[in-house]
Amino acid sequence: MSTPTKDVDLALRRLSDLGERRIVKDVLEPRYRSVSGFGDDCAPFGSEHVITTDSCSRALVASLGMDDLVHTGWLLATMNLSDLAAAGAEPDALVVNYTLPRETPVSNLVRIMDGVDACAATHGTRVVGGDLGEGSELRLCATAVGHCPPRLTPAGSVATRLSRRGAGHSDRLLLIGSPGYLWAAALLYHGYAEIGEDRETVYAKAREPVAQLKAGRMLAEHGLARAATDVSDGLFASVRNLCHTNALGAIVSRGIQLDEVLMEVCRQAEVEPFGLGQIWGDWSLVVAVAEEDAAAALELLDDAKLPARDIGFLTQATTQLWLTDDDGQFESWNGVDQERFSDTSWRGDGIEARLRQLRARTRN
Amino acid sequence: MSTPTKDVDLALRRLSDLGERRIVKDVLEPRYRSVSGFGDDCAPFGSEHVITTDSCSRALVASLGMDDLVHTGWLLATMNLSDLAAAGAEPDALVVNYTLPRETPVSNLVRIMDGVDACAATHGTRVVGGDLGEGSELRLCATAVGHCPPRLTPAGSVATRLSRRGAGHSDRLLLIGSPGYLWAAALLYHGYAEIGEDRETVYAKAREPVAQLKAGRMLAEHGLARAATDVSDGLFASVRNLCHTNALGAIVSRGIQLDEVLMEVCRQAEVEPFGLGQIWGDWSLVVAVAEEDAAAALELLDDAKLPARDIGFLTQATTQLWLTDDDGQFESWNGVDQERFSDTSWRGDGIEARLRQLRARTRN
């Protein structure tokens, strides 16, 4: 039996030779491309259910003087629930799978569970099962399941599940959530800004990122979202994925408005607000909305007190990503990115170097 | 705020001070006991769905000269599907969560997926999603979802989901599956027996344990099973759990009949067949069946060519576990057991010592 040359070449490589994107493209996609929803945040099963799984080692906030594992537990639940948000799903349950060293203090396990349980409760769901295993290092996995009930209309039944597919050119891109808090906390912790008593507000939001379940569900139910994805690896990676999936390009404005307290951190730290806005860690949602529906979608979210902003639109220029500024100038978007099994993979180290990068990107 | 003394004591301990059973009893149960199905192989969600998660590091067969990771992938899928079998569920989907060192050859990832996918396909299901993360050691998690549709009877709708709950005294215990192959392979590999060309048959079955999904589903649909659990940690642990959950005892026969090729291995290796029958690794199912239904259940399974045997019955003597032999002699059952985060936890080491134990247990 002969093996195609490409496979032999691949098989001899190591995961770090490829990086996550090539692993997905060259190893996973050929095998799993026929799976419904391949590449999406969630996979559908049954008639209306969706499932997702995500893992984390330790929360970034642990290196910001907040090393209580409750934050890692909260993050683990948020990561998984955020994928459900991108499907417009209602959460049904979480299961967890913790790998822990034998010598782990029981109190650490308790704090992880405190975080997961508190986050799940915030969204009206809970952990229904799990597995504890021994390993040489802490490794936390979870799986979330949810459902997207079909919507009944006079014309019949309409699927409400959102995915990365379905966006069209000239769709507006809405960024839903409160981006910037995690890395603003890092800037504060490392002394690049000083904002007095607001500091605790920023830390609190950095510790407890919120999955945008309510927004995803609401836009899906109203038939206002054409495609959605969450911001796991930064805004750039999310928009690039949306564009790649739909063979579109995007023009995004770098004049992003962050919450006022973050604008102040940016001023002091000499970081462009877009730098904080495009980085990962706050679990926002990017939703493509038909141009004519954008105002209605923003109004709906505003009525529900869900923070959202229009950040740009999709174009026909396949996979070309552009930034535009207030003066109408365009430039190619080479965004902040992280990729597992690559040198950009975040493993909890080198925060200061990242902060310097963030500041260096600020245009003069 | 005062904390109860017991919690303080616990919090100061390490996971290995407690072991898995005390972790479950003292840490998890107080927190999660109100979760429907706590302690079961699967947790229910939605109206008819169930979910389970399990992890493994490396298959035991890897230390038997069969170090292809395809076997670990197969095992990972089997472990999870076996939990669905214990719920009498039909599998809907698997998701996987792999932690891999950066330097892992791509070919290893491919072999893991080959194993998971092949096992899933055998049971008519597939992997629909997953997550790859970096870590210092190989760690494979999976989650399986399935459904147990309610059965319509003239009297109405009857739940078909099985759990550990629901057994009664005098129920017969059926052991479904083909126990003994994994450790028979270990005996062969280490030269304790020599069976010529049948050796490959034993190895093949050891490499590809079968989740008893069909049997679980069939007994549930026919209303013949009152309670069920799979044999993850050995027959002793499974029967103990069934007894504990239902406040019952059990009398199990040590005169177990294994497949003929295994009986031959036992003769040569001087191991009592019950020694192979009660050990873990073959993913059998233990089902409690009302005394009057036992013959019908065995006939149903036999017609479907599913291997099953009556191994004993449940008693009113709460959590007392007894063994009986062909001469009608009784003795307390202190079975082979493994417990994570304890000294009996299996971490892929010391097979020879385990084999010596197995042989030492043989009565003269």
XYZ file of C-alpha atoms in Angstrom:
728
model
C 0.000 0.000 0.000
C 1.498 3.318 -0.968
C 1.146 6.401 1.177
C 0.896 9.822 -0.434
C 4.188 11.682 -0.130
C 2.564 14.593 1.669
C 1.403 12.307 4.482
C 4.872 10.839 4.928
C 6.316 14.332 5.126
C 3.691 15.306 7.682
C 4.076 12.180 9.764
C 7.774 12.872 10.260
C 7.136 16.352 11.598
C 6.510 17.364 15.193
C 3.461 19.320 16.302
C 5.627 22.374 16.980
C 6.965 22.232 13.392
C 3.420 22.787 12.160
C 1.685 25.033 14.695
C -2.032 24.858 15.399
C -3.283 26.319 12.137
C -1.383 23.849 9.964
C -2.342 20.975 12.269
C -5.979 21.919 11.740
C -5.589 22.444 7.982
C -3.349 19.481 7.103
C -4.140 16.882 9.755
C -7.610 17.495 11.179
C -9.501 18.943 8.238
C -8.794 16.087 5.770
C -10.083 13.658 8.407
C -13.022 15.532 9.867
C -14.162 17.975 7.164
C -17.391 16.024 6.632
C -18.367 16.586 10.269
C -21.214 19.080 10.423
C -19.881 22.339 11.804
C -16.182 21.473 11.369
C -14.159 24.509 12.406
C -17.026 26.027 14.367
C -17.010 26.922 18.026
C -19.598 24.186 18.677
C -20.614 20.971 16.941
C -24.294 20.122 16.509
C -25.743 16.755 17.549
C -29.238 15.359 17.832
C -31.962 17.616 16.487
C -31.125 20.822 18.338
C -28.126 20.279 20.617
C -24.588 21.597 20.438
C -21.398 20.565 22.213
C -17.961 22.109 22.727
C -14.817 21.341 24.704
C -11.972 23.577 25.838
C -9.052 23.343 28.215
C -6.803 25.632 30.183
C -3.753 25.306 32.356
C -3.714 28.380 34.503
C -5.384 31.760 34.107
C -3.268 34.710 33.052
C -4.560 36.602 36.073
C -2.649 34.074 38.189
C 0.507 35.944 37.201
C -1.035 39.279 38.204
C -0.902 38.713 41.927
C -4.245 36.898 41.838
C -3.054 33.335 42.048
C -6.207 31.883 43.593
C -7.257 28.956 41.383
C -10.850 30.153 41.611
C -10.000 32.418 38.646
C -8.782 29.497 36.567
C -12.006 27.644 37.320
C -14.057 30.678 36.328
C -12.047 31.004 33.111
C -12.512 27.330 32.241
C -16.293 27.656 32.461
C -16.271 30.960 30.561
C -14.218 29.541 27.681
C -16.685 26.724 27.164
C -19.836 28.776 27.669
C -18.463 31.384 25.268
C -18.454 28.734 22.524
C -22.129 28.077 23.250
C -22.726 31.827 22.990
C -21.242 31.784 19.489
C -23.822 29.136 18.553
C -26.650 31.190 20.031
C -27.305 28.299 22.400
C -28.865 28.004 25.828
C -26.522 26.047 28.142
C -27.777 22.693 29.453
C -24.803 21.421 31.430
C -21.048 21.296 31.909
C -18.846 18.307 32.586
C -15.280 18.733 33.781
C -12.133 16.673 33.459
C -9.318 17.703 35.787
C -5.784 16.372 35.658
C -4.036 17.128 38.927
C -0.716 16.174 40.494
C -1.088 13.729 43.395
C 0.387 16.296 45.763
C -2.215 18.964 44.925
C -3.724 20.415 48.131
C -7.407 19.571 48.426
C -8.016 23.303 48.890
C -6.778 23.935 45.317
C -9.299 21.484 43.898
C -11.982 23.173 45.979
C -11.064 26.603 44.631
C -11.126 25.377 41.015
C -14.622 23.995 41.611
C -15.681 27.214 43.359
C -14.743 29.148 40.220
C -16.369 26.795 37.733
C -19.529 26.497 39.809
C -19.858 30.240 40.379
C -19.447 31.024 36.688
C -21.877 28.281 35.664
C -24.467 29.513 38.175
C -24.191 33.046 36.766
C -25.417 31.635 33.467
C -28.108 29.430 34.981
C -26.325 26.143 34.423
C -24.160 23.753 36.438
C -21.580 20.992 36.458
C -23.369 17.637 36.168
C -20.409 15.281 36.019
C -16.687 14.897 35.731
C -13.540 12.919 36.022
C -10.406 13.403 38.128
C -7.121 12.021 36.867
C -3.520 12.085 38.032
C -0.827 13.831 36.051
C 2.426 15.676 36.488
C 0.856 19.068 35.857
C -2.434 20.872 36.327
C -4.633 20.585 33.265
C -8.312 21.465 33.283
C -10.741 20.447 30.549
C -14.449 21.003 30.340
C -17.235 20.237 27.923
C -20.412 22.268 27.600
C -23.671 21.153 26.024
C -26.573 23.376 25.095
C -29.527 23.582 22.798
C -30.810 25.923 20.091
C -34.545 25.317 19.778
C -35.928 25.945 16.285
C -37.947 29.140 15.986
C -41.490 28.832 14.703
C -42.491 31.453 12.149
C -45.585 31.778 9.970
C -43.447 30.341 7.164
C -42.446 27.283 9.219
C -39.584 26.284 11.464
C -36.271 28.168 11.308
C -32.979 26.896 12.709
C -31.583 29.236 15.343
C -28.102 27.709 15.620
C -25.400 30.189 14.711
C -22.077 29.231 13.185
C -19.157 30.852 11.397
C -20.936 30.196 8.121
C -23.599 32.412 6.632
C -22.051 35.878 6.567
C -22.272 37.931 3.392
C -20.320 40.886 2.017
C -21.331 44.266 3.397
C -22.519 42.598 6.637
C -21.630 44.745 9.647
C -19.366 43.265 12.312
C -20.543 43.764 15.877
C -18.161 43.224 18.783
C -20.196 42.269 21.840
C -18.779 42.326 25.323
C -16.246 44.410 27.236
C -12.835 43.914 25.634
C -9.585 45.089 27.172
C -9.963 44.399 30.875
C -7.558 41.468 31.158
C -4.596 43.237 29.590
C -5.488 46.539 31.236
C -5.136 44.667 34.534
C -1.706 43.480 33.377
C -0.687 47.058 32.537
C -1.846 48.223 35.970
C -0.129 45.361 37.761
C 3.156 46.152 36.052
C 2.923 49.826 36.887
C 2.257 51.302 33.448
C -0.787 53.146 34.754
C -2.245 54.215 38.082
C -5.974 54.780 38.379
C -6.668 54.769 42.095
C -9.778 53.061 43.293
C -10.913 52.085 39.778
C -8.096 49.606 39.816
C -10.209 47.072 41.705
C -13.013 47.435 39.111
C -10.581 46.569 36.332
C -9.160 43.623 38.284
C -12.635 42.320 39.074
C -13.628 42.332 35.404
C -10.303 40.755 34.390
C -10.858 37.955 36.897
C -14.402 37.208 35.811
C -14.782 37.457 32.043
C -18.391 36.980 30.940
C -19.478 34.624 28.185
C -21.929 36.515 25.949
C -24.610 33.861 26.106
C -27.515 36.245 26.436
C -26.453 38.318 23.431
C -25.871 35.281 21.218
C -29.211 33.764 22.138
C -31.090 37.034 21.668
C -29.650 37.776 18.222
C -30.268 34.182 17.109
C -33.871 34.198 18.301
C -34.585 37.461 16.525
C -32.978 36.201 13.345
C -30.572 39.140 13.417
C -27.238 37.275 13.343
C -25.960 35.696 10.133
C -22.745 34.277 11.546
C -20.873 34.422 14.843
C -17.670 33.372 16.560
C -16.186 34.132 19.938
C -12.895 35.902 20.545
C -10.744 33.076 21.923
C -7.413 33.980 20.352
C -7.877 37.683 19.734
C -10.105 39.760 17.468
C -7.765 39.342 14.513
C -7.951 35.534 14.624
C -11.740 35.646 14.986
C -12.310 38.012 12.076
C -9.810 36.072 9.958
C -11.724 32.854 10.657
C -15.059 34.434 9.776
C -13.556 35.754 6.541
C -11.840 32.486 5.670
C -15.008 30.449 6.259
C -17.158 32.736 4.126
C -14.523 33.655 1.511
C -14.805 37.311 2.413
C -12.547 40.138 3.503
C -13.046 42.700 6.237
C -12.437 46.338 6.979
C -12.242 47.042 10.696
C -11.961 50.423 12.365
C -9.036 50.928 14.724
C -10.934 53.747 16.408
C -12.528 51.377 18.916
C -14.235 52.841 21.965
C -13.406 51.004 25.163
C -14.942 51.628 28.579
C -13.780 54.985 29.961
C -11.609 53.464 32.676
C -9.715 51.504 30.012
C -9.288 54.610 27.848
C -7.578 56.202 30.854
C -5.275 53.192 31.287
C -4.418 53.418 27.577
C -3.599 57.132 27.833
C -1.297 56.632 30.796
C 0.337 53.489 29.468
C 0.676 54.959 25.996
C -1.164 52.046 24.448
C -3.575 52.533 21.560
C -7.102 51.503 22.632
C -7.298 49.219 19.577
C -4.299 47.370 21.031
C -6.362 46.418 24.076
C -9.477 45.919 21.964
C -7.994 43.349 19.625
C -6.168 41.205 22.152
C -7.502 37.957 23.584
C -8.724 37.196 27.089
C -12.100 38.898 27.421
C -14.299 36.377 25.613
C -16.246 38.813 23.481
C -18.414 37.752 20.576
C -18.047 38.827 16.944
C -21.332 38.712 15.056
C -21.978 39.385 11.365
C -25.278 41.216 10.910
C -26.909 42.194 7.602
C -26.296 45.900 6.964
C -30.005 46.710 7.179
C -30.326 44.904 10.541
C -27.325 46.455 12.276
C -29.188 49.341 13.899
C -31.937 47.032 15.175
C -29.389 44.579 16.552
C -27.489 47.310 18.397
C -30.727 48.694 19.798
C -31.834 45.270 20.988
C -28.515 44.738 22.751
C -28.556 48.220 24.213
C -32.074 47.695 25.588
C -30.800 44.562 27.308
C -27.800 46.544 28.648
C -25.399 44.341 26.721
C -22.287 46.240 25.597
C -21.809 46.149 21.823
C -20.188 48.225 19.084
C -20.023 48.250 15.312
C -16.361 47.669 14.390
C -16.532 47.433 10.608
C -17.868 45.307 7.787
C -17.195 42.365 5.499
C -16.040 42.821 1.905
C -15.785 40.732 -1.245
C -11.978 40.903 -1.196
C -11.438 37.320 -0.065
C -9.455 37.012 3.186
C -8.018 40.510 2.854
C -8.134 42.161 6.248
C -7.794 45.918 6.468
C -7.778 48.470 9.233
C -9.096 51.953 8.751
C -8.624 54.971 11.000
C -10.659 58.114 11.653
C -8.927 59.902 8.781
C -10.090 57.276 6.327
C -6.572 55.856 5.892
C -6.287 52.114 5.202
C -3.582 49.672 6.109
C -3.222 45.902 6.091
C -4.193 44.341 9.416
C -1.435 42.182 10.857
C -3.071 41.600 14.156
C -2.098 40.302 17.533
C -2.453 36.555 17.391
C -1.702 33.503 19.379
C -1.361 30.032 18.012
C -0.915 26.851 20.002
C 2.087 24.635 19.256
C 3.850 27.708 17.869
C 6.135 30.381 19.244
C 3.131 32.674 19.761
C 1.430 30.131 22.007
C 0.605 31.594 25.372
C 1.964 29.461 28.172
C 1.713 31.952 30.980
C 5.225 33.324 30.546
C 6.729 36.588 29.371
C 3.906 38.995 30.195
C 6.269 41.949 30.356
C 7.501 41.280 26.819
C 3.884 41.174 25.626
C 3.168 44.466 27.327
C 6.180 46.052 25.656
C 4.884 44.756 22.300
C 1.485 46.248 23.045
C 3.042 49.635 23.752
C 5.367 49.485 20.758
C 2.371 49.034 18.442
C 0.994 52.395 19.409
C 1.418 54.744 16.485
C 2.955 58.093 17.163
C -16.921 33.815 59.357
C -16.135 30.463 60.894
C -15.361 27.404 58.843
C -16.363 23.964 60.088
C -13.349 22.113 61.502
C -13.772 19.204 59.119
C -13.355 21.486 56.105
C -10.213 23.023 57.526
C -8.778 19.562 58.103
C -9.648 18.562 54.580
C -8.297 21.694 52.992
C -4.884 21.088 54.527
C -4.648 17.601 53.060
C -3.271 16.602 49.681
C -5.246 14.583 47.137
C -2.963 11.579 47.722
C -3.704 11.729 51.472
C -7.354 11.095 50.673
C -7.453 8.828 47.611
C -10.250 8.924 45.066
C -12.995 7.407 47.205
C -12.570 9.910 50.038
C -12.237 12.769 47.558
C -15.594 11.750 46.106
C -17.211 11.227 49.501
C -15.838 14.219 51.413
C -15.182 16.809 48.716
C -17.376 16.140 45.681
C -20.494 14.630 47.211
C -21.251 17.482 49.649
C -21.018 19.898 46.712
C -22.718 17.955 43.945
C -25.049 15.495 45.659
C -28.125 17.355 44.420
C -27.028 16.797 40.805
C -29.304 14.233 39.208
C -27.368 11.013 38.757
C -24.487 11.959 41.059
C -22.138 8.983 41.253
C -23.525 7.420 38.094
C -21.563 6.546 34.991
C -23.499 9.231 33.077
C -25.349 12.415 33.993
C -28.730 13.180 32.426
C -29.490 16.526 30.752
C -32.348 17.839 28.679
C -35.309 15.514 28.407
C -33.558 12.340 27.294
C -29.832 12.964 26.917
C -26.879 11.720 28.941
C -23.247 12.832 29.095
C -20.027 11.366 30.470
C -16.329 12.212 30.436
C -13.261 10.034 30.974
C -9.537 10.357 30.482
C -6.537 8.130 30.002
C -2.816 8.524 29.739
C -1.580 5.465 27.963
C -3.141 2.058 27.451
C -1.823 -0.864 29.482
C -1.312 -2.757 26.230
C 1.377 -0.194 25.410
C 3.590 -1.993 27.915
C 2.882 -5.360 26.284
C 4.942 -4.778 23.173
C 2.004 -3.019 21.492
C 3.044 0.580 21.919
C 1.135 1.976 18.942
C -0.989 4.861 20.261
C -3.898 3.585 18.190
C -4.663 1.323 21.171
C -4.779 4.264 23.560
C -7.173 6.059 21.209
C -9.374 2.979 20.999
C -9.345 2.664 24.790
C -10.282 6.321 25.266
C -13.373 5.914 23.097
C -14.280 2.608 24.744
C -14.070 4.050 28.276
C -16.507 6.799 27.398
C -18.881 4.684 25.327
C -18.918 2.099 28.106
C -20.400 4.726 30.429
C -23.168 5.322 27.879
C -23.722 1.549 27.801
C -24.298 1.600 31.561
C -27.040 4.193 30.991
C -28.622 2.071 28.267
C -28.012 4.973 25.884
C -27.539 5.244 22.150
C -24.378 7.276 21.394
C -24.836 10.606 19.601
C -21.302 11.965 19.462
C -17.853 12.168 21.033
C -15.692 15.210 21.584
C -12.015 14.866 22.448
C -9.553 16.983 24.364
C -5.915 16.038 23.860
C -3.001 17.436 25.811
C 0.215 16.740 23.944
C 3.844 17.783 24.354
C 5.002 20.232 21.675
C 7.548 17.709 20.433
C 4.958 14.976 19.795
C 5.392 13.518 16.302
C 2.389 14.283 14.106
C 2.190 10.548 13.430
C 1.388 9.922 17.107
C -1.563 12.303 16.977
C -2.718 10.567 13.809
C -2.562 7.143 15.468
C -4.538 8.355 18.495
C -7.233 9.675 16.154
C -7.144 6.437 14.137
C -7.950 4.512 17.309
C -10.687 6.810 18.561
C -12.301 7.051 15.132
C -12.189 3.298 14.502
C -13.763 2.518 17.866
C -16.431 5.197 17.433
C -17.285 3.918 13.945
C -17.713 0.381 15.311
C -20.516 1.749 17.482
C -22.073 3.904 14.749
C -20.913 7.223 16.150
C -18.062 9.680 15.542
C -15.927 12.490 16.871
C -17.670 15.808 16.159
C -15.285 18.223 17.830
C -12.289 18.690 20.024
C -9.489 20.731 21.415
C -5.706 20.329 21.271
C -3.598 21.762 24.055
C 0.074 21.777 24.951
C 1.369 20.091 28.059
C 4.402 18.311 29.395
C 2.820 14.878 29.127
C 0.300 13.015 27.024
C -3.186 13.230 28.474
C -6.295 12.278 26.545
C -9.813 13.229 27.597
C -13.063 12.593 25.827
C -16.722 13.290 26.424
C -19.553 11.188 25.038
C -23.174 12.216 24.660
C -26.088 9.922 23.940
C -29.805 9.638 24.349
C -32.250 7.264 25.997
C -35.605 7.770 24.284
C -38.600 7.094 26.533
C -40.413 3.849 25.772
C -44.106 4.092 24.999
C -46.246 1.441 26.658
C -50.028 1.026 26.883
C -49.716 2.531 30.368
C -47.821 5.599 29.144
C -44.224 6.665 28.726
C -41.464 4.851 30.609
C -37.948 6.198 31.130
C -35.339 3.896 29.660
C -32.261 5.489 31.232
C -30.378 3.085 33.440
C -28.369 4.105 36.469
C -26.793 2.529 39.536
C -30.025 3.140 41.386
C -33.036 0.850 41.287
C -31.669 -2.588 42.172
C -33.482 -4.660 44.794
C -32.481 -7.569 46.980
C -32.542 -10.969 45.301
C -31.890 -9.332 41.912
C -29.510 -11.421 39.846
C -26.226 -9.896 38.743
C -25.336 -10.391 35.102
C -21.807 -9.774 33.868
C -21.952 -8.857 30.189
C -18.902 -8.850 27.969
C -15.724 -10.869 27.678
C -13.668 -10.321 30.819
C -10.069 -11.426 31.212
C -8.457 -10.705 27.865
C -6.333 -7.740 28.881
C -4.590 -9.445 31.779
C -4.422 -12.761 29.926
C -2.439 -10.853 27.294
C -0.153 -9.604 30.069
C 0.351 -13.173 31.344
C 1.183 -14.328 27.815
C 3.520 -11.430 27.180
C 5.440 -12.164 30.350
C 5.762 -15.840 29.529
C 3.410 -17.343 32.125
C 1.555 -19.255 29.416
C 2.072 -20.319 25.829
C -0.934 -20.968 23.623
C 0.438 -20.928 20.091
C -1.628 -19.242 17.431
C -4.463 -18.336 19.827
C -2.081 -15.800 21.259
C -2.952 -13.305 18.534
C -6.676 -13.739 19.273
C -6.078 -12.845 22.914
C -3.912 -9.861 21.975
C -6.484 -8.616 19.479
C -9.247 -8.678 22.084
C -6.972 -7.037 24.670
C -6.197 -4.234 22.234
C -9.803 -3.580 21.291
C -12.099 -3.864 24.302
C -15.749 -3.470 23.346
C -18.178 -1.147 25.122
C -21.389 -3.103 25.756
C -23.657 -0.509 24.186
C -25.894 -2.957 22.389
C -26.520 -5.025 25.514
C -27.250 -1.984 27.691
C -29.659 -0.547 25.151
C -31.424 -3.850 24.591
C -31.984 -4.572 28.282
C -33.170 -1.004 28.872
C -35.613 -1.090 25.969
C -37.092 -4.381 27.136
C -37.409 -3.092 30.664
C -35.271 -5.982 31.904
C -32.505 -4.051 33.691
C -33.130 -2.475 37.073
C -29.676 -0.967 37.551
C -26.369 -1.053 35.733
C -22.758 0.070 35.938
C -19.704 -0.643 33.848
C -16.550 -2.330 35.077
C -14.062 0.541 35.014
C -12.036 -0.303 38.090
C -12.674 -4.000 38.412
C -15.714 -6.142 39.177
C -15.284 -5.695 42.924
C -15.466 -1.888 42.707
C -18.489 -2.075 40.412
C -20.458 -4.472 42.605
C -19.478 -2.486 45.698
C -20.818 0.684 44.076
C -24.082 -0.979 43.090
C -24.471 -2.290 46.639
C -23.539 1.015 48.251
C -25.967 2.977 46.083
C -28.856 0.638 46.784
C -27.981 -0.226 50.396
C -27.663 -3.883 49.520
C -25.099 -6.648 49.791
C -24.045 -9.223 47.220
C -23.055 -12.834 46.934
C -20.919 -13.511 43.878
C -19.724 -16.879 42.635
C -16.000 -17.323 42.142
C -16.665 -20.176 39.741
C -16.772 -17.816 36.765
C -16.604 -19.284 33.277
C -14.261 -17.417 30.968
C -13.762 -18.054 27.264
C -11.973 -21.380 26.720
C -8.729 -19.799 25.528
C -8.563 -17.796 28.781
C -9.258 -20.904 30.866
C -6.207 -22.446 29.210
C -4.087 -19.390 30.023
C -5.285 -19.620 33.635
C -4.380 -23.320 33.868
C -0.890 -22.756 32.536
C -0.257 -19.582 34.506
C -1.753 -21.072 37.667
C -4.184 -18.207 38.000
C -7.732 -18.765 39.196
C -10.212 -17.795 36.429
C -12.016 -15.535 38.918
C -8.730 -13.614 39.243
C -8.920 -12.677 35.562
C -12.692 -12.253 35.724
C -12.712 -9.681 38.488
C -9.881 -7.484 37.267
C -10.328 -4.253 35.324
C -9.551 -3.489 31.692
C -12.202 -5.283 29.655
C -15.088 -2.814 30.026
C -17.802 -5.283 30.833
C -21.193 -4.295 32.168
C -22.760 -5.391 35.462
C -26.547 -5.357 35.348
C -29.021 -6.071 38.144
C -32.035 -7.959 36.831
C -35.117 -9.001 38.797
C -34.870 -12.696 39.681
C -37.883 -13.590 37.574
C -36.453 -11.770 34.523
C -32.944 -13.241 34.621
C -33.612 -16.161 32.281
C -35.351 -13.887 29.743
C -32.500 -11.376 29.892
C -29.863 -14.055 29.338
C -31.847 -15.511 26.457
C -32.243 -12.101 24.836
C -28.503 -11.486 25.063
C -27.701 -14.974 23.825
C -29.979 -14.519 20.797
C -28.062 -11.349 19.997
C -24.764 -13.243 20.440
C -23.777 -11.001 23.327
C -21.682 -12.843 25.921
C -23.255 -12.758 29.389
C -23.268 -14.815 32.566
C -25.096 -14.869 35.882
C -22.475 -14.210 38.576
C -24.604 -13.988 41.708
C -27.272 -11.920 43.404
C -27.970 -8.989 45.683
C -28.857 -9.421 49.328
C -30.354 -7.364 52.139
C -27.080 -7.432 54.094
C -26.114 -3.836 53.387
C -22.716 -3.467 51.663
C -21.593 -6.944 52.726
C -19.867 -8.570 49.785
C -19.375 -12.317 49.797
C -17.861 -14.854 47.476
C -19.163 -18.372 47.207
C -17.513 -21.361 45.555
C -18.849 -24.536 43.958
C -18.828 -26.303 47.328
C -21.152 -23.700 48.806
C -18.417 -22.218 50.996
C -18.617 -18.475 51.710
C -15.895 -15.967 52.328
C -15.688 -12.201 52.517
C -14.787 -10.645 49.151
C -11.738 -8.424 49.351
C -11.423 -7.838 45.700
C -8.854 -6.498 43.330
C -9.330 -2.773 43.238
C -7.693 0.307 41.915
C -8.203 3.785 43.227
C -6.836 6.981 41.747
C -4.742 9.258 43.935
C -3.892 6.222 46.082
C -1.164 3.588 46.123
C -3.399 1.253 44.127
C -3.726 3.748 41.289
C -2.641 2.284 38.001
C -0.034 4.451 36.310
C 1.294 1.980 33.802
C 4.064 0.696 36.037
C 4.768 -2.544 37.837
C 2.849 -5.000 35.692
C 5.003 -7.904 36.811
C 4.176 -7.241 40.449
C 0.471 -7.209 39.588
C 0.834 -10.501 37.766
C 2.543 -12.044 40.793
C -0.350 -10.806 42.956
C -2.811 -12.358 40.552
C -1.039 -15.711 40.771
C -0.656 -15.525 44.546
C -4.413 -15.146 44.949
C -5.029 -18.539 43.431
C -6.168 -20.878 46.171
C -4.510 -24.255 46.392
